[in-house]
CSV table of C-alpha atoms and ligand atoms in Angstrom, one decimal:
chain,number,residue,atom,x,y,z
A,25,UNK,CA,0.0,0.0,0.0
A,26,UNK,CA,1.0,3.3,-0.5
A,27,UNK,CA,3.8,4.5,2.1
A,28,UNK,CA,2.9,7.7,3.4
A,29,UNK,CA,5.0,10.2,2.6
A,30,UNK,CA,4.4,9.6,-1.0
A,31,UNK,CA,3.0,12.1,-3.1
A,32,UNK,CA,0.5,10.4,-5.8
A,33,UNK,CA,-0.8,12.8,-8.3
A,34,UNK,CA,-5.1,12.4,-8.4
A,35,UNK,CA,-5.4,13.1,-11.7
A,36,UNK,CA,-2.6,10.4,-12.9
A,37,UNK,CA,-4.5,7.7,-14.5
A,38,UNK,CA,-4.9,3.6,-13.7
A,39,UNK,CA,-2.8,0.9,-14.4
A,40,UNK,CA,-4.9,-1.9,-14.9
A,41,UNK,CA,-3.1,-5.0,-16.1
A,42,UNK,CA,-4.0,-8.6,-17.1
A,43,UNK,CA,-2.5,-11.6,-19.0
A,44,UNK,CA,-4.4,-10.1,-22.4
A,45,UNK,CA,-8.0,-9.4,-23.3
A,46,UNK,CA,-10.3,-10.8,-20.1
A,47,UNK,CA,-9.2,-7.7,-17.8
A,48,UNK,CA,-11.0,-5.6,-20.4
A,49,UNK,CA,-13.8,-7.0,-18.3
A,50,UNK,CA,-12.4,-5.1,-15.9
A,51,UNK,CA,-11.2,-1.9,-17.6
A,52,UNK,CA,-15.2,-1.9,-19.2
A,53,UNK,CA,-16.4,-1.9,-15.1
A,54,UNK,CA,-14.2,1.2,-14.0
A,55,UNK,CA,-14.9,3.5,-17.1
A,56,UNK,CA,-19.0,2.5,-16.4
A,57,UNK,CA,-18.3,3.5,-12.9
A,58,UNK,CA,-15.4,5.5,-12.8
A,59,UNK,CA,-15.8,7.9,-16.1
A,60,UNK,CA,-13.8,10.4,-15.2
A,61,UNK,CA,-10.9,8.6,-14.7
A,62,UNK,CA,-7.9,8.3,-17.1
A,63,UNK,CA,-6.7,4.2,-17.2
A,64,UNK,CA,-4.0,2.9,-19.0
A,65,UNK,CA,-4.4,-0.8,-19.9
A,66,UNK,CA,-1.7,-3.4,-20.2
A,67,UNK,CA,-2.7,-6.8,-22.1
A,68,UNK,CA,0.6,-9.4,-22.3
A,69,UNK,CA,-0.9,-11.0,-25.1
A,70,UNK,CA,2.7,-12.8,-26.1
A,71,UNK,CA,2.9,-14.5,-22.5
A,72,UNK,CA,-0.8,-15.6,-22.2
A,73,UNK,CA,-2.5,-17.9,-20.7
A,74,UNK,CA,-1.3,-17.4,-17.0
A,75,UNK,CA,-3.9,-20.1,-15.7
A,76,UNK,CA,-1.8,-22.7,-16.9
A,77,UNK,CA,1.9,-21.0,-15.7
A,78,UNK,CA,4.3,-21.1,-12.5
A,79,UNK,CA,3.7,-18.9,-9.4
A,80,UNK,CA,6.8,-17.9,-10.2
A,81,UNK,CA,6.5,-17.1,-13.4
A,82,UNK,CA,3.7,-14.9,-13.1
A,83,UNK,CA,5.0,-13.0,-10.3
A,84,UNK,CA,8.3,-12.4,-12.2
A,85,UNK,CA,5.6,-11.0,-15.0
A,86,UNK,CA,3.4,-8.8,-13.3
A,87,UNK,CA,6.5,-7.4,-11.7
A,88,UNK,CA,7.8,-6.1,-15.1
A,89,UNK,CA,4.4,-5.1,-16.0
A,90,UNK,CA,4.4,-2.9,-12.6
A,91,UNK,CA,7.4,-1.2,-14.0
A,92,UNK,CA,6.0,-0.6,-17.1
A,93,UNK,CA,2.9,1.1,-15.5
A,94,UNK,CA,5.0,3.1,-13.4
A,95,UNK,CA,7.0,4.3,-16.6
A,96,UNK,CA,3.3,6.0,-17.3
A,97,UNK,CA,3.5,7.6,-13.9
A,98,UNK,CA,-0.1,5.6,-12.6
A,99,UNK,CA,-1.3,6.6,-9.8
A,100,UNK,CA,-2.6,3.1,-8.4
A,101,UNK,CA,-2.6,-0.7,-10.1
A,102,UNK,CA,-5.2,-2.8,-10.8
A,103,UNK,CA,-4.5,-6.3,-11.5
A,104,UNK,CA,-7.2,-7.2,-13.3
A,105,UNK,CA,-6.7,-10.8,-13.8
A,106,UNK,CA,-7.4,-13.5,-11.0
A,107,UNK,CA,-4.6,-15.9,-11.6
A,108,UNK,CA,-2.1,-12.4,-11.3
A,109,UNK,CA,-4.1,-11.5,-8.1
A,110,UNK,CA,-3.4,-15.4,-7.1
A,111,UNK,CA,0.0,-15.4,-7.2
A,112,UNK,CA,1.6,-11.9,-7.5
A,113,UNK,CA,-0.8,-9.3,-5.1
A,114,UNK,CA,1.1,-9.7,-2.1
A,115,UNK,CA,4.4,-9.3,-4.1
A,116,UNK,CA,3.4,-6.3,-5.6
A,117,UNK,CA,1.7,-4.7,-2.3
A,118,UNK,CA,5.0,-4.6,-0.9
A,119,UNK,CA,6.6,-3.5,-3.3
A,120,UNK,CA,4.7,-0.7,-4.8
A,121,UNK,CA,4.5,2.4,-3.2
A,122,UNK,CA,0.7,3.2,-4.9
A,123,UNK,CA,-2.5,1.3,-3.8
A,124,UNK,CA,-2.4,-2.2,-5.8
A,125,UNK,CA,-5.8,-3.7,-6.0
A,126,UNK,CA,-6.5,-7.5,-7.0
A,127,UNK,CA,-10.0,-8.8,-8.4
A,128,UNK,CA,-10.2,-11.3,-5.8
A,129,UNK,CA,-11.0,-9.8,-2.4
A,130,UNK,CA,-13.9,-7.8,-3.9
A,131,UNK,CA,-15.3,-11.4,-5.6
A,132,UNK,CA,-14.8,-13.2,-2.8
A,133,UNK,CA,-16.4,-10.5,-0.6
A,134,UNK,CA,-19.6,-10.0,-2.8
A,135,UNK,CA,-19.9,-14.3,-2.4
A,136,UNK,CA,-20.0,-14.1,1.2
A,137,UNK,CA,-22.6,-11.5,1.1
A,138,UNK,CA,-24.9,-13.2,-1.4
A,139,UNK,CA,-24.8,-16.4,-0.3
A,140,UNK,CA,-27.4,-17.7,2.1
A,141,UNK,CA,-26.8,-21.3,2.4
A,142,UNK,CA,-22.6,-20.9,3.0
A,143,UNK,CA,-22.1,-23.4,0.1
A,144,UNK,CA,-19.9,-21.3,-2.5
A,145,UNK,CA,-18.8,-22.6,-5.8
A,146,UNK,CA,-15.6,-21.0,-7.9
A,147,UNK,CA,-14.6,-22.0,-11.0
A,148,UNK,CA,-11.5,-20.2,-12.4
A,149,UNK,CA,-7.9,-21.0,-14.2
A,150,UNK,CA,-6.1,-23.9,-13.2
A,151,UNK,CA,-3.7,-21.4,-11.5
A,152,UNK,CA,-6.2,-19.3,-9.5
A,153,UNK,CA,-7.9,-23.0,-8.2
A,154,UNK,CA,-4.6,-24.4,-6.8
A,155,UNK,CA,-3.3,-21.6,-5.3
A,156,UNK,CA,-6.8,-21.5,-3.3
A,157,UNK,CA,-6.9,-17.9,-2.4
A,158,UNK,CA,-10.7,-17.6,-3.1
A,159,UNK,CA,-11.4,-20.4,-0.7
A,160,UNK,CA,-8.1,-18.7,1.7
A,161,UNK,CA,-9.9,-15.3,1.6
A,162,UNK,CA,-13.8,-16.8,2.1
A,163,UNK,CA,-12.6,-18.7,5.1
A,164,UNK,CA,-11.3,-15.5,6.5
A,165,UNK,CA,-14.3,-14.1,6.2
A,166,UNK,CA,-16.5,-17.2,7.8
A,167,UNK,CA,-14.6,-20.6,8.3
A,168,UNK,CA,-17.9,-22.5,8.1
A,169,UNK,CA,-18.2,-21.5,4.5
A,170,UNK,CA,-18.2,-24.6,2.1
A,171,UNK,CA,-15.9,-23.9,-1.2
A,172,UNK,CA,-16.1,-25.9,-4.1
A,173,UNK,CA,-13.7,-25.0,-6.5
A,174,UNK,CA,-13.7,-26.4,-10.1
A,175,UNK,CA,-10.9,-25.7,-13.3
A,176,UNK,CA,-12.5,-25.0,-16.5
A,177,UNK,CA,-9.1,-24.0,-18.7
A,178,UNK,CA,-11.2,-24.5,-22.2
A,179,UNK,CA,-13.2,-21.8,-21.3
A,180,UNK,CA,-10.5,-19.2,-22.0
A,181,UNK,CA,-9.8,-20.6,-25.5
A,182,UNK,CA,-13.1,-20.9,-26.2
A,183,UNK,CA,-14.5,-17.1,-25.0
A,184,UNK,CA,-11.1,-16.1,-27.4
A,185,UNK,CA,-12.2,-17.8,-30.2
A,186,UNK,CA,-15.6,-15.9,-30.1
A,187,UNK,CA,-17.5,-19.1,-29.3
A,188,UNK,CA,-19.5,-17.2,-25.9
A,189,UNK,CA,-22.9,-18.7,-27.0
A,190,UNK,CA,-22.2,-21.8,-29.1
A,191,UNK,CA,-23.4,-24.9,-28.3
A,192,UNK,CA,-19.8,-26.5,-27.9
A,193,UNK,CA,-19.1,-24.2,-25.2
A,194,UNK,CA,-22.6,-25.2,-23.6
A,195,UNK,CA,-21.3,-28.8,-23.4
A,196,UNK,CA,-18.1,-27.8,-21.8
A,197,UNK,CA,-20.0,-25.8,-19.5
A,198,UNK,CA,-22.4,-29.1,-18.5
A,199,UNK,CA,-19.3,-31.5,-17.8
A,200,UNK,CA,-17.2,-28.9,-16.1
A,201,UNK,CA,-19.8,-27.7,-13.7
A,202,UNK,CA,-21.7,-31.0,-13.2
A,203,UNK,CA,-20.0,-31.7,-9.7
A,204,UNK,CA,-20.8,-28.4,-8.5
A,205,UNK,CA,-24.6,-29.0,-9.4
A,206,UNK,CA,-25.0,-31.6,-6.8
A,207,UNK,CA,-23.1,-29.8,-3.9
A,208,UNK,CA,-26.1,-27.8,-3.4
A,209,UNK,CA,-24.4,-24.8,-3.9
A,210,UNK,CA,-26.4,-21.1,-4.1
A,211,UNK,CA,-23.8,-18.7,-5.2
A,212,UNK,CA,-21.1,-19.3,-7.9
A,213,UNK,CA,-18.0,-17.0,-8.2
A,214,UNK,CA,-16.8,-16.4,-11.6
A,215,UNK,CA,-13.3,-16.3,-11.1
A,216,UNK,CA,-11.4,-15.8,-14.2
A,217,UNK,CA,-11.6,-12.6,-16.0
A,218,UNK,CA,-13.1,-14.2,-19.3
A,219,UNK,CA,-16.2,-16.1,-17.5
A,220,UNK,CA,-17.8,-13.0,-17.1
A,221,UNK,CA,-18.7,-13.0,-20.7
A,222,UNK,CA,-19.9,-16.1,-20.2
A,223,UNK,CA,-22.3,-15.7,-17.7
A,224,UNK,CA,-25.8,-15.9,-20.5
A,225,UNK,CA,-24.5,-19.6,-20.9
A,226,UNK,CA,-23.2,-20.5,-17.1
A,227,UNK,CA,-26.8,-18.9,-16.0
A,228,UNK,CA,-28.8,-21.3,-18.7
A,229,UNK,CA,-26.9,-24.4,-17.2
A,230,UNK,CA,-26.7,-23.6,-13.2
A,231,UNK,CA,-30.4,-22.4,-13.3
A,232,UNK,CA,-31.9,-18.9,-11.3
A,233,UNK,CA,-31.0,-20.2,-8.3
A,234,UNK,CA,-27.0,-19.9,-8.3
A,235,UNK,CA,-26.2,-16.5,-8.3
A,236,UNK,CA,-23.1,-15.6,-10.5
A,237,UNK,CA,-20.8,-13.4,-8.8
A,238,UNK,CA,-18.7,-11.4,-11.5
A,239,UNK,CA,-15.8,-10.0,-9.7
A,240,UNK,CA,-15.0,-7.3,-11.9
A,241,UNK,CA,-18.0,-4.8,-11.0
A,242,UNK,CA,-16.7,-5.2,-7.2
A,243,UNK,CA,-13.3,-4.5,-7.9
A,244,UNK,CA,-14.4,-1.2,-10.0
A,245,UNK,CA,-16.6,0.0,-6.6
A,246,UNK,CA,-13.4,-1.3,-4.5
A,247,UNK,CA,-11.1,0.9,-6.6
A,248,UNK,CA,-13.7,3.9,-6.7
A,249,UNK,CA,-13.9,3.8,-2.8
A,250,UNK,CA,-10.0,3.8,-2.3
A,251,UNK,CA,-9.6,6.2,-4.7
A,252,UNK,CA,-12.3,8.8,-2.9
A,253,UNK,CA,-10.6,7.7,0.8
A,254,UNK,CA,-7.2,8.6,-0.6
A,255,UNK,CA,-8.1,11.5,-2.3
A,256,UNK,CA,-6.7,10.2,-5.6
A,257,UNK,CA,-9.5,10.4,-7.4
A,258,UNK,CA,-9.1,12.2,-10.6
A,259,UNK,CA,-10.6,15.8,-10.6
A,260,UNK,CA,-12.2,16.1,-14.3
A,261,UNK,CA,-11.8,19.0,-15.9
A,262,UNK,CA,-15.4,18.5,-17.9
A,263,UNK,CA,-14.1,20.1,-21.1
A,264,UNK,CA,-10.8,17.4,-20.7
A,265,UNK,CA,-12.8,13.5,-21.0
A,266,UNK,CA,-11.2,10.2,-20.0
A,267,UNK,CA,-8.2,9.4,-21.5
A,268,UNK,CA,-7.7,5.4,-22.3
A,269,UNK,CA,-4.2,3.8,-23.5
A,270,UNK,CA,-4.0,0.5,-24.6
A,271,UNK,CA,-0.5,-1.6,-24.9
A,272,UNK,CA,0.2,-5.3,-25.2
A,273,UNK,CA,2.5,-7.3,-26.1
A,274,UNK,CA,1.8,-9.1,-29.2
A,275,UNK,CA,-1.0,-9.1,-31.7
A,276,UNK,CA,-2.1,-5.4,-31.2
A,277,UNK,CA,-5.0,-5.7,-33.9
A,278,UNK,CA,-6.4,-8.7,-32.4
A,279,UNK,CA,-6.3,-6.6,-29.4
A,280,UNK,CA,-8.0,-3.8,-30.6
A,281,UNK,CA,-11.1,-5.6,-32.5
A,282,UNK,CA,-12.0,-7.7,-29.3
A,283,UNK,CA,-11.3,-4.6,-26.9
A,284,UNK,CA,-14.4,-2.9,-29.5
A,285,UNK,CA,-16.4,-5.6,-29.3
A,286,UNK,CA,-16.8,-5.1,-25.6
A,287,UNK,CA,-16.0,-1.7,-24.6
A,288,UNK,CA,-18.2,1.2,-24.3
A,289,UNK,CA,-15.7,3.1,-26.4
A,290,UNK,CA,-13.9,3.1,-29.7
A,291,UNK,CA,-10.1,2.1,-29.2
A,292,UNK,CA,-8.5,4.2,-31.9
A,293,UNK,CA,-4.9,2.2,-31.6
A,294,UNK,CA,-2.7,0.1,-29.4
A,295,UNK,CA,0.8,0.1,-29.3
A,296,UNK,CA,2.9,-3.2,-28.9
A,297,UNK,CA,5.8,-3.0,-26.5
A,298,UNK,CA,8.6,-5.3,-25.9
A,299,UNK,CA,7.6,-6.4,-22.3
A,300,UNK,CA,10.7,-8.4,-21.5
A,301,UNK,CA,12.8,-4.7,-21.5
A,302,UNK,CA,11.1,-3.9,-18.0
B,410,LIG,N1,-6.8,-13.5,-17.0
B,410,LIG,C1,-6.8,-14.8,-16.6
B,410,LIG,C2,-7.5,-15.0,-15.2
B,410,LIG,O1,-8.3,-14.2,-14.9
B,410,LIG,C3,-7.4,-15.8,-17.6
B,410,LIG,C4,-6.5,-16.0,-18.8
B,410,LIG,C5,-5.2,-16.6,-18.5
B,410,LIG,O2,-5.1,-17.8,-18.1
B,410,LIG,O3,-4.2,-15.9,-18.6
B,410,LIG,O4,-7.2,-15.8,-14.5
């Protein structure tokens, strides 16, 4: 967390960072919620998946991408991707001298609260499952709570290949969530930053009476709150709107035709950079 003698300029804008496109789930929550704000979005597109990588590996990664944030002088870090909050939030709270915010708090948080029978479900990356900090963070919260976590890694594929309402993905759906369906749980968490553009389908196979948790919109209140108890957030000049900046690491137009196809906003160009320099 931010040290206190540090100055952070309020009207710096928002690193938000994830393995590639799903923290655009993300980035689409704080400009709904947050329109003022300025956000500068980081997609490592060259290095993705992280669900499938190291601990290691993806804390040496969101490290560099820290740095490169900082090079845009951001004012606080979001890291919008579960299986980075997994593995690298504590890392990068120490080191960073700015607030660094993970997706996973504010998902498991919004479970707790929803839920009335204690029996949770979370389905997420291979990565975010094994390191079990949803189910580390919802016992925190209540130890009588009942977590059933569950690894869907074709999901991600699948939501990148455009397939969000295709029958194919329906079937995955049914196989991968057909243990959680008889463990009688009421609330599921959808704990990978893709899912969320999922949840038509995952609502059509759990039924109306699993509620979806989508971690993203809590993170965006999380991140306005901080921002308003810090006094960092921005103070909008209303002739001077939002700035957005997109970089990745490979594939920039790939990037930019998804990031259309779900933001609220035209992305006019995003610039590749050479991650491995930071
Ligand atoms: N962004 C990742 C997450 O939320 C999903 C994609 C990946 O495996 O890198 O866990």
């Amino acid at each position: 967390m931010a040290a206190e003698h540090t100055i952070i300029d309020r009207n710096a804008p928002i690193g938000v960072f994830d393995s590639g496109i799903g923290g655009l789930t993300v980035a689409r929550e704080i400009m709904r919620q947050m329109p003022d704000e300025n956000i500068v979005y980081f997609g490592d597109t060259a290095r993705v998946p992280y669900g499938s990588k190291s601990k290691n590996t993806v804390i040496r990664y969101s490290r560099q991408i820290a740095h490169f944030l900082r090079t845009k002088q951001v004012k606080a870090i979001v890291i919008a991707c579960n299986t980075a909050s997994a593995h690298a939030l504590e890392v990068l709270e120490a080191e960073q001298d700015i607030p660094v915010l993970g997706v996973i708090k504010a998902g498991a948080e919004t479970a707790a609260k929803t839920t009335k029978n204690g029996r949770i479900g979370v389905i997420a990356t291979r990565g975010t499952i094994d390191s079990g900090m949803y189910e580390q963070v919802l016992r925190e919260i209540d130890p009588e709570f009942r977590i059933f976590g569950k690894a869907c890694p074709l999901f991600v594929p699948l939501v990148e290949e455009g397939l969000t309402h295709d029958f194919i993905t329906e079937e995955v759906a049914r196989r991968y969530v057909k243990d959680l369906q008889y463990k009688d749980i009421d609330t599921m968490i959808l704990g990978c930053t893709h899912y969320p553009l999922l949840r038509t389908l995952l609502r059509k196979v759990m039924g109306e009476e699993v509620t979806l948790v989508n971690p993203a919109y809590e993170t965006a209140i999380e991140l306005k709150q901080l921002l308003q108890e810090k006094g960092l957030d921005r103070q909008a000049d209303r002739s001077e709107p939002a700035k957005y900046e997109f970089y990745v690491s490979d594939l920039a137009d790939q990037f930019q035709e998804f990031a259309n196809s779900i933001l609220p906003y035209d992305v006019a160009g995003t610039e590749q950079i050479d991650i491995e320099d930071f």
